[in-house]
Each structure stands twice: as structure tokens, then as C-alpha cells.
Coordinates of C-alpha atoms and ligand atoms in Angstrom, one line a residue:
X1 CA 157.1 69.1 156.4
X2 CA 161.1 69.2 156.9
X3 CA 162.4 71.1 160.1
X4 CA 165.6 71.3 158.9
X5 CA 168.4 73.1 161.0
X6 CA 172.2 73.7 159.5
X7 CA 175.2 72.7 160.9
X8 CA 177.7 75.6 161.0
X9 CA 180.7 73.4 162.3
X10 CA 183.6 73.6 160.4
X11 CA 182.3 76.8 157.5
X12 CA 184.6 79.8 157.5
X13 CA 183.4 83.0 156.5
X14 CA 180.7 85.4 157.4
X15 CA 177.9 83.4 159.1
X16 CA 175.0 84.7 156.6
X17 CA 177.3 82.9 153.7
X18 CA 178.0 79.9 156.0
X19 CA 173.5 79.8 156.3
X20 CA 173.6 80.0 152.4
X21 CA 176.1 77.2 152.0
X22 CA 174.4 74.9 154.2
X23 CA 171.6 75.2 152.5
X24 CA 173.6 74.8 149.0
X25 CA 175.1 71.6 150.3
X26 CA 172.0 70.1 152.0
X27 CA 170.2 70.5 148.6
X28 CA 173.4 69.3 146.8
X29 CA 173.2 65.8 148.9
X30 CA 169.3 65.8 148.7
X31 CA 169.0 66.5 152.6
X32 CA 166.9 69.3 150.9
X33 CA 164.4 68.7 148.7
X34 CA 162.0 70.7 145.9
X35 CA 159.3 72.2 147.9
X36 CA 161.1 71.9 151.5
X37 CA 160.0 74.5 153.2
X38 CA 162.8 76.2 155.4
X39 CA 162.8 77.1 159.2
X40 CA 161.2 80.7 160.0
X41 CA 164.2 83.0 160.3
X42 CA 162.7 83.3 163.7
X43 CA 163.1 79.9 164.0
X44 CA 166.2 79.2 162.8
X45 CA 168.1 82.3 164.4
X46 CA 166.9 81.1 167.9
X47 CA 168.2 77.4 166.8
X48 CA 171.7 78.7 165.3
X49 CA 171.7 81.5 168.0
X50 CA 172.0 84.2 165.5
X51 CA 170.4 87.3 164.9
X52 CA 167.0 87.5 163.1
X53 CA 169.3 89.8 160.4
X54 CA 171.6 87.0 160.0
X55 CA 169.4 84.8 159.1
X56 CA 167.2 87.3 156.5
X57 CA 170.4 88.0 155.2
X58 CA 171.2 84.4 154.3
X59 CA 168.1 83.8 153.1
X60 CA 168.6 86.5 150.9
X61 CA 172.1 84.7 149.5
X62 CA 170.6 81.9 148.8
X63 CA 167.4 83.7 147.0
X64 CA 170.5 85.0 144.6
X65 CA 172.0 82.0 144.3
X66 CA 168.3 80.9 142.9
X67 CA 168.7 77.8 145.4
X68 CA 165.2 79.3 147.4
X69 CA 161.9 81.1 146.9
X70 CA 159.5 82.7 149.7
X71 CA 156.4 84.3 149.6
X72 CA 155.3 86.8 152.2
X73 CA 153.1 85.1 154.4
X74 CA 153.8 81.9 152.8
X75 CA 157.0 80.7 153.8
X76 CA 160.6 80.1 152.4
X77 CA 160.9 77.2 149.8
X78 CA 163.6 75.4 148.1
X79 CA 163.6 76.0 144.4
X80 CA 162.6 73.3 141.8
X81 CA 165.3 72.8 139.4
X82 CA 165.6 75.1 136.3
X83 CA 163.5 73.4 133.3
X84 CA 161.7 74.5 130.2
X85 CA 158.6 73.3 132.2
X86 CA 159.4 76.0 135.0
X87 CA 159.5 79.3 132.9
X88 CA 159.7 81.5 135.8
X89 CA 162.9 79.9 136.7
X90 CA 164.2 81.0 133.6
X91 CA 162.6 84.2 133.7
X92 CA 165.6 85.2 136.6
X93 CA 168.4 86.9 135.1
X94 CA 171.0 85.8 137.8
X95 CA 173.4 89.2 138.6
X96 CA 175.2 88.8 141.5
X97 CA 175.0 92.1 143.2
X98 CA 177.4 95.4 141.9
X99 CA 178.7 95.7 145.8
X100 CA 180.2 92.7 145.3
X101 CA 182.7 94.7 143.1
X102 CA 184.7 96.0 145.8
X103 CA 188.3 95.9 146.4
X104 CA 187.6 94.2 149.6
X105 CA 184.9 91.6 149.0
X106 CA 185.0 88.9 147.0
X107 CA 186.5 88.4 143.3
X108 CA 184.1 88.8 140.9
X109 CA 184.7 87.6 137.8
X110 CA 181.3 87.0 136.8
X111 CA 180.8 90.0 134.8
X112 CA 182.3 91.2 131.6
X113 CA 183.0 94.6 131.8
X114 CA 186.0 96.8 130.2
X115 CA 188.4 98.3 132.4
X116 CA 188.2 101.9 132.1
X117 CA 191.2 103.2 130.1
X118 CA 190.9 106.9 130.5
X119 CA 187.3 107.1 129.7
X120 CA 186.5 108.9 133.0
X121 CA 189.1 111.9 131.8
X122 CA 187.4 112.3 128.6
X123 CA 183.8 112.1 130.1
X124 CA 184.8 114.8 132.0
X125 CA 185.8 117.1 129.4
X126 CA 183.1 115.5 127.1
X127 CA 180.3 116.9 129.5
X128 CA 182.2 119.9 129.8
X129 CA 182.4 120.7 126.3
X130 CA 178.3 119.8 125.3
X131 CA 177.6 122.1 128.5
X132 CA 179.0 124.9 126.6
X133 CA 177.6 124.0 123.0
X134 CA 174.1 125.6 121.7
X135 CA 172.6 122.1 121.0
X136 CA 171.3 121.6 125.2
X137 CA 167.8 122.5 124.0
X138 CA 167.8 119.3 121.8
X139 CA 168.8 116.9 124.5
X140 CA 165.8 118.2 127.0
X141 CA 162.5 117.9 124.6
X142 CA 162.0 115.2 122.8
X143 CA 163.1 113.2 119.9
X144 CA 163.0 110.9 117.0
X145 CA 161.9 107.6 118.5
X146 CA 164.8 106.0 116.3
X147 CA 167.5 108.8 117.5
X148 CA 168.8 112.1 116.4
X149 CA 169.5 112.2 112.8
X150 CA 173.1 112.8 113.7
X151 CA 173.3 110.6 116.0
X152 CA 172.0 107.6 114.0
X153 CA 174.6 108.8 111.8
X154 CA 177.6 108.6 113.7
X155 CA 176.1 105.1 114.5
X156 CA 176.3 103.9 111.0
X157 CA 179.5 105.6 110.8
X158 CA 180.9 103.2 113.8
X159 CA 179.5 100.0 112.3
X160 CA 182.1 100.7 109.2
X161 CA 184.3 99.8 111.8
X162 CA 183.3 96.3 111.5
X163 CA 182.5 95.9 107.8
X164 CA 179.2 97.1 108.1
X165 CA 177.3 99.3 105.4
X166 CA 174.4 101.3 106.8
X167 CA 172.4 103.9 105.6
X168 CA 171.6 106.3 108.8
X169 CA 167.8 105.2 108.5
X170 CA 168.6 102.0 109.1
X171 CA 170.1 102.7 112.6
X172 CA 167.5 102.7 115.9
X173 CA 169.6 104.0 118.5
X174 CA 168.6 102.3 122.4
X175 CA 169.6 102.3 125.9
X176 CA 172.2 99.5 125.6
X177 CA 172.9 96.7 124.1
X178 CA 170.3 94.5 126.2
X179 CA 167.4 97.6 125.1
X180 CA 168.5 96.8 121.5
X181 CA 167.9 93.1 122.0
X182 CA 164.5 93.9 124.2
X183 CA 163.6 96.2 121.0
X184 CA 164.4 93.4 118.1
X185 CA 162.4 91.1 119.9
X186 CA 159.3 93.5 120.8
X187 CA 159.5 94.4 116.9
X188 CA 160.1 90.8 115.0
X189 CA 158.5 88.5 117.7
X190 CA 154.7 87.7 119.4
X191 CA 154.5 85.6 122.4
X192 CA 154.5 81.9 121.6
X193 CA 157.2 82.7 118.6
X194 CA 160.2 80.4 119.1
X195 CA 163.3 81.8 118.7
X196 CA 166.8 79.7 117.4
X197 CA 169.9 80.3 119.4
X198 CA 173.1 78.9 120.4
X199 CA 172.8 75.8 123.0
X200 CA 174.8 78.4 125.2
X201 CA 173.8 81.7 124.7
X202 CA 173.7 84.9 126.5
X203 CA 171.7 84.9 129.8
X204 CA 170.4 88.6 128.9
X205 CA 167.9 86.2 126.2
X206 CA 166.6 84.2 128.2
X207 CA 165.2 86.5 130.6
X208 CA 164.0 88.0 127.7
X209 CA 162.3 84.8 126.1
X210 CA 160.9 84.8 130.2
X211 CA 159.3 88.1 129.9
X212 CA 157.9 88.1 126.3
X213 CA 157.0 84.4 126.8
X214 CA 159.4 83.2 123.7
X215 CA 160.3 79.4 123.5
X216 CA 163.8 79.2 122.7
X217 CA 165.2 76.2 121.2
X218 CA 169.2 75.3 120.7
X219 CA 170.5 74.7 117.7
X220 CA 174.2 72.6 118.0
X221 CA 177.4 74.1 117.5
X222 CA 180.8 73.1 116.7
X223 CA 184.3 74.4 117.7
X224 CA 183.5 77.8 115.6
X225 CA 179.4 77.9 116.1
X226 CA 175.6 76.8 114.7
X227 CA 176.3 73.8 112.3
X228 CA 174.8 74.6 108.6
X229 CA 172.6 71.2 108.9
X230 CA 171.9 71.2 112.4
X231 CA 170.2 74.8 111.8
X232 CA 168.3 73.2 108.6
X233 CA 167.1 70.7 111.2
X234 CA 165.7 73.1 113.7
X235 CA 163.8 75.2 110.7
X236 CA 162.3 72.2 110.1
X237 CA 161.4 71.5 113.5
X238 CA 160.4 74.2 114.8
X239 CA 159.1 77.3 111.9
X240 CA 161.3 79.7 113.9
X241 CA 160.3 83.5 114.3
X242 CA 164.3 84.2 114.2
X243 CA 167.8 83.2 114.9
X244 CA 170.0 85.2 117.8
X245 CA 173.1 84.4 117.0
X246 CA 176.7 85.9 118.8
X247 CA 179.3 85.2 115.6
X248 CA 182.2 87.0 117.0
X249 CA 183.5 86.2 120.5
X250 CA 180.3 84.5 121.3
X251 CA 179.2 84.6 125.0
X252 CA 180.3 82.2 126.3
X253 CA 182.1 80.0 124.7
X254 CA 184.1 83.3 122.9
X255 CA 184.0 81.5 119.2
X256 CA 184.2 83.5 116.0
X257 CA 182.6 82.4 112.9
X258 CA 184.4 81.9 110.6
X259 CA 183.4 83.8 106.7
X260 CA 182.1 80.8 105.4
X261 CA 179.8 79.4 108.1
X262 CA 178.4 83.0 107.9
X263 CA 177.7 82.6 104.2
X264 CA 176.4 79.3 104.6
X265 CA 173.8 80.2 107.8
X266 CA 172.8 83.5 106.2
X267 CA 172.2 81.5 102.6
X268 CA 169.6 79.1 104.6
X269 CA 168.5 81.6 106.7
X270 CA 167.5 83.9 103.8
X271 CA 165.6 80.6 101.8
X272 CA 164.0 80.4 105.0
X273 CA 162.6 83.7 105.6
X274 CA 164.3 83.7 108.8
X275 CA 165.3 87.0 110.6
X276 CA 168.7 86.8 112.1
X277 CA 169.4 88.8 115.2
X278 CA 173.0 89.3 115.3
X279 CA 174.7 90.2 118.9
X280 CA 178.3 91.8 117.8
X281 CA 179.0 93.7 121.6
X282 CA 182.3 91.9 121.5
X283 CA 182.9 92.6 117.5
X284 CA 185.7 95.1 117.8
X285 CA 187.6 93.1 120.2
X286 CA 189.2 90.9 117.5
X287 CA 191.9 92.8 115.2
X288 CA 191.1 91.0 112.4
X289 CA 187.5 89.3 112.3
X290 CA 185.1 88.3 109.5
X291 CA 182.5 90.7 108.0
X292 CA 178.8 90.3 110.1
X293 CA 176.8 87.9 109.3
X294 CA 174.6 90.2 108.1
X295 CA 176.1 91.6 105.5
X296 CA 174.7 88.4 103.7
X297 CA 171.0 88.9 105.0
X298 CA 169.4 92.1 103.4
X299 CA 166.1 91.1 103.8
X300 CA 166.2 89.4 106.8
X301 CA 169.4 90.9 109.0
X302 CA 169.3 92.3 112.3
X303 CA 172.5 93.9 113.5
X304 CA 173.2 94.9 116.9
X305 CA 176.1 96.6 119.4
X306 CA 176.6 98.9 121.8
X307 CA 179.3 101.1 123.2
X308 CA 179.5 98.4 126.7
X309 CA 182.2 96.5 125.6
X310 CA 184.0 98.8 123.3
X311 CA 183.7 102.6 125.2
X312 CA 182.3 102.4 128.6
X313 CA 178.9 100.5 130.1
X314 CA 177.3 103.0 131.9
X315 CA 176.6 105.3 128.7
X316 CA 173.7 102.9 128.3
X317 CA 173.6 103.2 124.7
X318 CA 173.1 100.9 121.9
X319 CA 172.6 100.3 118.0
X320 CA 170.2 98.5 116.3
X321 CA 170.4 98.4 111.9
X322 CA 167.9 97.0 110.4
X323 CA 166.4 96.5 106.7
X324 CA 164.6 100.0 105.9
X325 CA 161.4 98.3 105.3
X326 CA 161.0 96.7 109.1
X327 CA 162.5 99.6 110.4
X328 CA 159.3 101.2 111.4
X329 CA 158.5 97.9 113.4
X330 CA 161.5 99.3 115.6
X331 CA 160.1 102.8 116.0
X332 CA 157.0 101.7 117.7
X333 CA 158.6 99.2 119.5
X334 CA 160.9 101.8 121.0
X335 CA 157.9 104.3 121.7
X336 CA 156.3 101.4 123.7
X337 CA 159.7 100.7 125.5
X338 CA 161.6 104.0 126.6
X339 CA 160.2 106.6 123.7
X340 CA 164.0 107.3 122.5
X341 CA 167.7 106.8 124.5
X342 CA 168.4 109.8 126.2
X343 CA 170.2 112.2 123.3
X344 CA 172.6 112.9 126.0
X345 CA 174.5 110.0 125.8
X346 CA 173.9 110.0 122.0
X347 CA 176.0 113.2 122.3
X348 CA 178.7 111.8 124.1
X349 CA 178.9 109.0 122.0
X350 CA 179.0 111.0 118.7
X351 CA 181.4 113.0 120.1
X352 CA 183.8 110.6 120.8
X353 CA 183.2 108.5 117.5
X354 CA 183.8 111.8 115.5
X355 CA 186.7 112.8 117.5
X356 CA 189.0 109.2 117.2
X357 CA 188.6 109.0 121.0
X358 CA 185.9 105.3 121.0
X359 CA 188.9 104.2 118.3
X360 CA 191.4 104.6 121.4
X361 CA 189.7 103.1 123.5
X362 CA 189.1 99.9 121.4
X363 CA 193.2 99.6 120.5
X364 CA 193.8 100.3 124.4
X365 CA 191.5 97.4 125.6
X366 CA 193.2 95.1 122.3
X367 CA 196.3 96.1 124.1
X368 CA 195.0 95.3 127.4
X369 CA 193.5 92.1 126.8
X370 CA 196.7 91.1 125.7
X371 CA 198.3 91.7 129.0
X372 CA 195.7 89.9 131.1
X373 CA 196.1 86.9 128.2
X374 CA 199.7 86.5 129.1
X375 CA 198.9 86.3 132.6
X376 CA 195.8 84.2 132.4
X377 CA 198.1 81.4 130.4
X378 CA 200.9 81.9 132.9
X379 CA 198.6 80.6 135.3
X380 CA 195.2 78.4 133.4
X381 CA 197.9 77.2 130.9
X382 CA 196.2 74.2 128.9
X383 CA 192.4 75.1 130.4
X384 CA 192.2 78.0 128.5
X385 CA 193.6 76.1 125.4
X386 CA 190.8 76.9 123.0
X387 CA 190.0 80.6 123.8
X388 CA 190.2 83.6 121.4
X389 CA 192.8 85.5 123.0
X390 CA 191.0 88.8 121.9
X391 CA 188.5 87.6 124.3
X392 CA 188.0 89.2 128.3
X393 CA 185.4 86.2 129.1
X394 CA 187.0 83.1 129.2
X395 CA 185.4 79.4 128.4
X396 CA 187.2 76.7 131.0
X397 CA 185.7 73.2 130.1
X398 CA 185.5 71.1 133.3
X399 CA 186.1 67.5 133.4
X400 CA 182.9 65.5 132.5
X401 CA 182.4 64.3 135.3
X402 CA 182.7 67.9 137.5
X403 CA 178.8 69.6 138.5
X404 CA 179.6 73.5 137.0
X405 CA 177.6 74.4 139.5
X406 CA 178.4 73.0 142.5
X407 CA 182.0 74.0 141.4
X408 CA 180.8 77.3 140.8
X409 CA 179.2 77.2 144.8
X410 CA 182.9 75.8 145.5
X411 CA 184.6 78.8 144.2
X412 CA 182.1 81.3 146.1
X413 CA 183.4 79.5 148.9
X414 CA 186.9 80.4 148.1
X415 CA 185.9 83.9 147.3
X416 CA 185.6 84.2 143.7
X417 CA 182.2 84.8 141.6
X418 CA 181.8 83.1 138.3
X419 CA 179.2 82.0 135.9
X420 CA 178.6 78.0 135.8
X421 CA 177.4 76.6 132.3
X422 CA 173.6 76.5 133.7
X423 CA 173.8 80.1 133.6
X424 CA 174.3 80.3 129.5
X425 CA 172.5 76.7 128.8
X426 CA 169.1 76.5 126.7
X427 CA 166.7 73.8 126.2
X428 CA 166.7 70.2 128.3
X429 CA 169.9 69.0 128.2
X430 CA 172.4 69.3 130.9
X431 CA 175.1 71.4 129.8
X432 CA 178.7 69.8 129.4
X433 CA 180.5 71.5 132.6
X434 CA 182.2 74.8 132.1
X435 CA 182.3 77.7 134.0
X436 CA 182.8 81.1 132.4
X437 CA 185.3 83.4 133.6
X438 CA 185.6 87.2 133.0
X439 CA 189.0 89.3 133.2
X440 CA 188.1 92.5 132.2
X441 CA 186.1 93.1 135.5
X442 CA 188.1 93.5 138.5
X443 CA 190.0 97.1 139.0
X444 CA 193.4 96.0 139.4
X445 CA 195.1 93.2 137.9
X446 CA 196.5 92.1 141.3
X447 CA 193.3 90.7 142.4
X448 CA 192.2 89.1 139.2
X449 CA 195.1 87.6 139.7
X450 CA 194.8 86.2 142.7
X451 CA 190.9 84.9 141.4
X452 CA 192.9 83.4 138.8
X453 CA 195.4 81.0 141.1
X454 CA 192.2 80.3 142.8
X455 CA 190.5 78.7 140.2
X456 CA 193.8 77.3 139.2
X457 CA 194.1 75.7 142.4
X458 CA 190.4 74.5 142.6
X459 CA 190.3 72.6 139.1
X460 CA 193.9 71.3 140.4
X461 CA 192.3 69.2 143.8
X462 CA 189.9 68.4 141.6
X463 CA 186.2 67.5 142.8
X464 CA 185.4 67.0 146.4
X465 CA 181.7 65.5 147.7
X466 CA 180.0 68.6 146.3
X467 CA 181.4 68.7 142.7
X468 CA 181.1 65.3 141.9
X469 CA 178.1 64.5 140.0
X470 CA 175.9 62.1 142.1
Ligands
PLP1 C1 176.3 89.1 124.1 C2 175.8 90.2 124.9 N1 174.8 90.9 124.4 C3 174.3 92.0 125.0 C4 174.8 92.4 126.2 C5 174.2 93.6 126.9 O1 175.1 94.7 126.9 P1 174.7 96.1 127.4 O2 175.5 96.4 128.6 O3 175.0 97.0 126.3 O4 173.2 96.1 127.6 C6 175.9 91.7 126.8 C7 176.4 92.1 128.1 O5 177.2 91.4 128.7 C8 176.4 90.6 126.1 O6 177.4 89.8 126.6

């Protein structure tokens, strides 16, 4: 058994963080081991002459920073790596906490969210106006599993904005973007299913794969997404269930398909039988963008968005269109989930689609995203070199030889949040290192600023003892 006590000497910073580091570095130089269990926090305040708090509170960082485990009773554990052999390390869907958010704490630019552009005004006056209508009854009984006729409506209206034709009965209407993913997969999928995606894909699948016990499986990509042949390959390999697949400002890596790698996947994945689950979130971002990929998968195409990254986050609501003879499958699977999205925020939503007011929104963040662009090449310059500029998450390749983790650790240290490549990476093979960076999150561009000459400054000293790969 390892007693192992930290040495504090020489950390800055709050003294929980300083714990959490320690342990971070003494599993970085293999001090710590898989399996090491870690002092009692009774023991290790009276050995560090903390409190007791300090040291739950540490223990509790490095639980987020998945570096630890404990079970009541049990003791406190350092993790095994993340492998497809260790599902319920992939089963965490790493957030760091929303209080981190503040003005005062550290920078987070870990999450993408919009900036809000006036959307609190027109809230306001939204909620206001449906407080006065007739229609109140409607949004306390309940409805249609799929959504209020009108409200599926205005959905299929807002996916015109893309290049998508729907009918309204095509459109399930969710809680969100990650509900309408949850919802595809509950209706298409059975545990044991594997499902395709990129080699980096969005973290919010592979908690899901976690919970519904789906394998996924990587397909490779080039500079614009899946390769034709390498997608062949994994039909081959593994008789797929489906193919999630982000073709416009993919997460992370923010690469857009380009019309004819959309015809070309959607021609094999049709021979194939294969559903496609299409993420577009980030499809209105882009001024000028490629139809879906859908549009050339009747049969088998699964479209999803929601209003996160184009009107506001909190609305919680989401789209799903789907071929009209599946789209039963997505009824039940919404009874079994949350019956139907609160009509509310269907309201609100249809309201603002009918009115122009989501179509401001989307040309003021196009216009904001520029802004932060200029800025973020005043100061990343050639590490942001093959970006979409439409794009508020940022891709910054590190030098092969750089952990994204550890660097990731490193930047926590110097008080800025962001996602290493382990976050997004599927399937066995280490990630080459990246870390992803998000713009669109902080409230005022002075201290994404500042995050930005941070992690300027950090890839400009280069690796220390932590970041090098041992
Ligand atoms: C690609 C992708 N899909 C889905 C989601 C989930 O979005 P929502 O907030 O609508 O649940 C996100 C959120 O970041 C995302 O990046």
C-alpha cells in the first residue's frame, strides 16, 4: 500500500488546487500508480496541516479532473487510464463545473457557448407576450410526444435555413441538442450496436455510447472529414448500427465537409443500409456551407440541431428530422425519455423563428465571431492556421511530441480551462496532441483575451517535465 504525502513547496494558488496538482504530477512521473490508494483526508490534512475541508475539497478536484476514484467506506483511488477495456471511464462526461464561469475565477474556455447578443431583452418580452396570449392552457397539459404541430412546424421551417426540406411530421422536437442525440440513439440503436464516428468526436457520444453500452469505433479523417474508403473499411469491419457524423464545424477539429465527400459518404452509406446521425448544432455558423448530408440519405438520414449554438442554450430545445417511416421509433423513444420538451420553450422558440428575431441572432454571432477571429490571429497567429473562421471552438495542434493533457493540467495551473484531445478521442489510439479552445464562452472579451496570451505564452516555453511525453 502507498502512503503517499504531497509536497506543497513551491505551488501557488489555492491550497485545495495545489493537493490536486500534486496528485496530477505524482501520477504524471509514476510516483502514483493505478490503484494507489491515497491518504485518508484525515490523514493527509494532519500531515499537510490543513483542514479536513481542504483536503475533501482537493480530492474533489482531482475526482473532476478524472485523475481519482473513492468509494464510501472504501477509500480514495487513483484512476486507471481511460481505455475501451474500462467503459466506466468513458461513461464520465468531463464538465468542469458552471461556477467556474465567473468573472473572477479562472478562464474557461472549455465550453462552447454563444455570447448572449440581446437574447435576454427579447426573452423578456417573449415571456411577456405568451403570458398574455390564450394558448397557456396548451403549454400546462400535455402533448404530442413528437411536439406541438406548430411547433414541429416552425422547426422544419428553421431547417430551410440550412438547405433542409422537411415535412413537419418528420420533425421530433427534444430538450436540446444532447436529448436529440439521447433520442436517435434510444430509437436506431440496442445495446451491443456499434456505432461509426469521427476518431474525434463530441464528448456528449461517448457518455452516451457509456450509458446505452454502444461500442464506438473511429473511422479516419482527413483535413475536411471521414475518408470515402476508410468508412468502406469500417462497414466491413464492423456491420455498423449507424454513423454520427458532425459535417459542418465538426467538434473539434471545426472541419466542414465539403459537397462531394457528403455525396460520396451518403452514396456508401445508403448501399449500406446505414443510418447516418447527422450533428449540425454549429450548421448556421458558416455564411455559406454545403447542403446536409442528409439531403442525400432519404432512407437512412438522421438530422439533428438545436437552438444552443444559434439562439441561446438554456432554452433546452432541440430538433430531430427523420424519414416518416422511422419516425414513430422516435415517439416512443421520447415517451420513454422525457414524454415531450416542455411546449414552453417550443413557444419561445416559434416565436422567435416566426418573428426574424433567431435570424438576428445568427448574423449577430457571424458578426461576432469575426471580431473574436481577428483577435485570436493577432495573438495564436500560425496555431490556429487551419481553423474555420466561422468557428467559436478552436483546434490548436500541439507539437508531437507535447502530452495534451498534461498541457491541458499546465494551463489549469495558469488559470485557463480547456479541453485536451483525450477528451474528443475514440477507440485505442492515442490522440495526436491538441487541445481545443472555445471563444464564445467567457462574458467579456477582455478576459478571453487574456486566456488567449496565456496559451500563447504556454505553447511559446514550450514543454516543461510535465508535458513532455515520457
Ligand atoms: C456537436 C455537439 N452536439 C450536441 C451538443 C449538445 O448541445 P445542446 O446544448 O443543445 O444539448 C453540443 C454541445 O456542445 C455539441 O458540440
Amino acid at each position: 500500500m502507498t502512503i503517499w504525502t504531497p509536497s506543497l513547496e513551491g505551488r501557488s494558488g489555492p491550497t485545495y488546487r495545489a493537493i490536486a496538482d500534486a496528485v496530477a504530477d505524482a501520477i504524471a512521473d509514476g510516483s502514483l500508480k493505478p490503484g494507489d490508494r491515497l491518504p485518508t483526508h484525515r490523514d493527509l490534512a494532519w500531515a499537510l496541516g490543513v483542514t479536513v475541508a481542504t483536503v475533501t475539497r482537493a480530492y474533489q478536484e482531482a475526482r473532476r479532473r478524472d485523475l481519482i476514484d473513492g468509494e464510501v467506506g472504501r477509500g480514495t483511488f487513483v484512476r486507471p487510464p481511460d481505455t475501451d477495456e474500462n467503459p466506466s471511464a468513458v461513461r464520465r462526461f468531463h464538465l468542469p463545473p458552471l461556477e467556474e464561469f465567473s468573472e473572477s475565477g479562472p478562464i474557461n474556455l472549455s465550453l462552447n457557448f454563444p455570447p448572449l447578443l440581446g437574447q435576454e431583452q427579447a426573452f423578456a418580452e417573449t415571456l411577456a407576450e405568451i403570458s398574455r396570449s390564450n394558448g397557456l392552457g396548451q403549454m400546462l397539459t400535455y402533448q404530442h410526444s413528437l411536439g406541438v404541430p406548430e411547433h414541429r412546424a416552425a422547426g422544419a421551417r428553421w431547417l430551410k435555413r440550412v438547405g433542409l426540406t422537411a415535412r413537419p411530421e418528420q420533425i421530433a422536437v427534444t430538450c436540446g441538442g444532447q436529448h436529440a442525440m439521447e433520442t436517435s440513439i434510444s430509437a436506431l440503436c440496442r445495446p451491443g450496436d456499434t456505432v461509426l464516428t469521427e476518431p474525434l468526436t463530441y464528448p456528449g457520444m461517448k457518455a452516451l455510447a457509456g450509458q446505452w453500452d454502444i461500442k464506438l469505433a473511429p473511422v479516419a479523417c482527413d483535413g475536411e472529414g471521414i475518408l470515402p474508403d476508410a468508412l468502406e473499411d469500417a462497414i466491413r469491419q464492423h456491420a455498423p448500427r449507424a454513423l454520427y457524423t458532425m459535417p459542418t464545424l465538426q467538434n473539434p477539429t471545426s472541419a466542414t465537409m465539403s459537397e462531394g465527400r457528403r455525396r460520396a459518404l451518403a452514396a456508401i452509406a445508403e448501399r449500406a443500409e446505414m443510418f447516418v446521425i447527422e450533428d449540425d448544432v454549429y450548421g448556421l455558423m458558416p455564411q455559406d456551407r454545403p447542403p446536409p448530408l442528409v439531403s442525400w440519405l432519404p432512407r437512412h438520414g438522421i438530422y439533428l440541431t438545436s437552438s444552443s449554438k444559434s439562439m441561446a442554450p438554456g432554452l433546452r430545445l432541440g430538433w430531430v428530422c427523420a424519414p416518416l417511416a422511422i419516425i414513430d421509433r422516435f415517439q416512443v423513444a421520447l415517451r420513454a425519455s422525457c414524454w415531450m420538451a416542455p411546449p414552453l420553450m417550443g413557444e419561445v422558440a416559434r416565436r422567435w423563428i416566426d418573428s426574424g428575431f433567431a435570424d438576428e441572432i445568427v448574423g449577430k454571432l457571424q458578426q461576432d465571431v469575426r471580431v473574436r477571429w481577428k483577435m485570436v490571429e493577432a495573438i495564436l497567429g500560425d496555431h490556429v492556421a487551419d481553423n474555420d473562421r466561422s468557428s467559436y471552438h478552436l483546434w490548436i495542434r500541439l507539437p508531437e511530441h507535447w502530452r495534451a493533457d498534461a498541457f491541458a493540467d499546465q494551463l489549469q495551473r495558469m488559470g485557463v480551462i480547456v479541453m485536451p484531445a483525450e477528451t474528443f478521442a475514440v477507440g485505442k489510439q492515442r490522440p495526436t496532441p491538441a487541445i481545443r479552445v472555445c471563444v464564445g464562452a467567457m462574458t467579456t472579451l477582455r478576459r478571453t483575451e487574456e486566456g488567449l496570451r496565456i496559451i500563447a505564452r504556454a505553447l511559446r516555453e514550450g514543454p516543461d517535465h510535465l508535458i513532455a511525453a515520457m
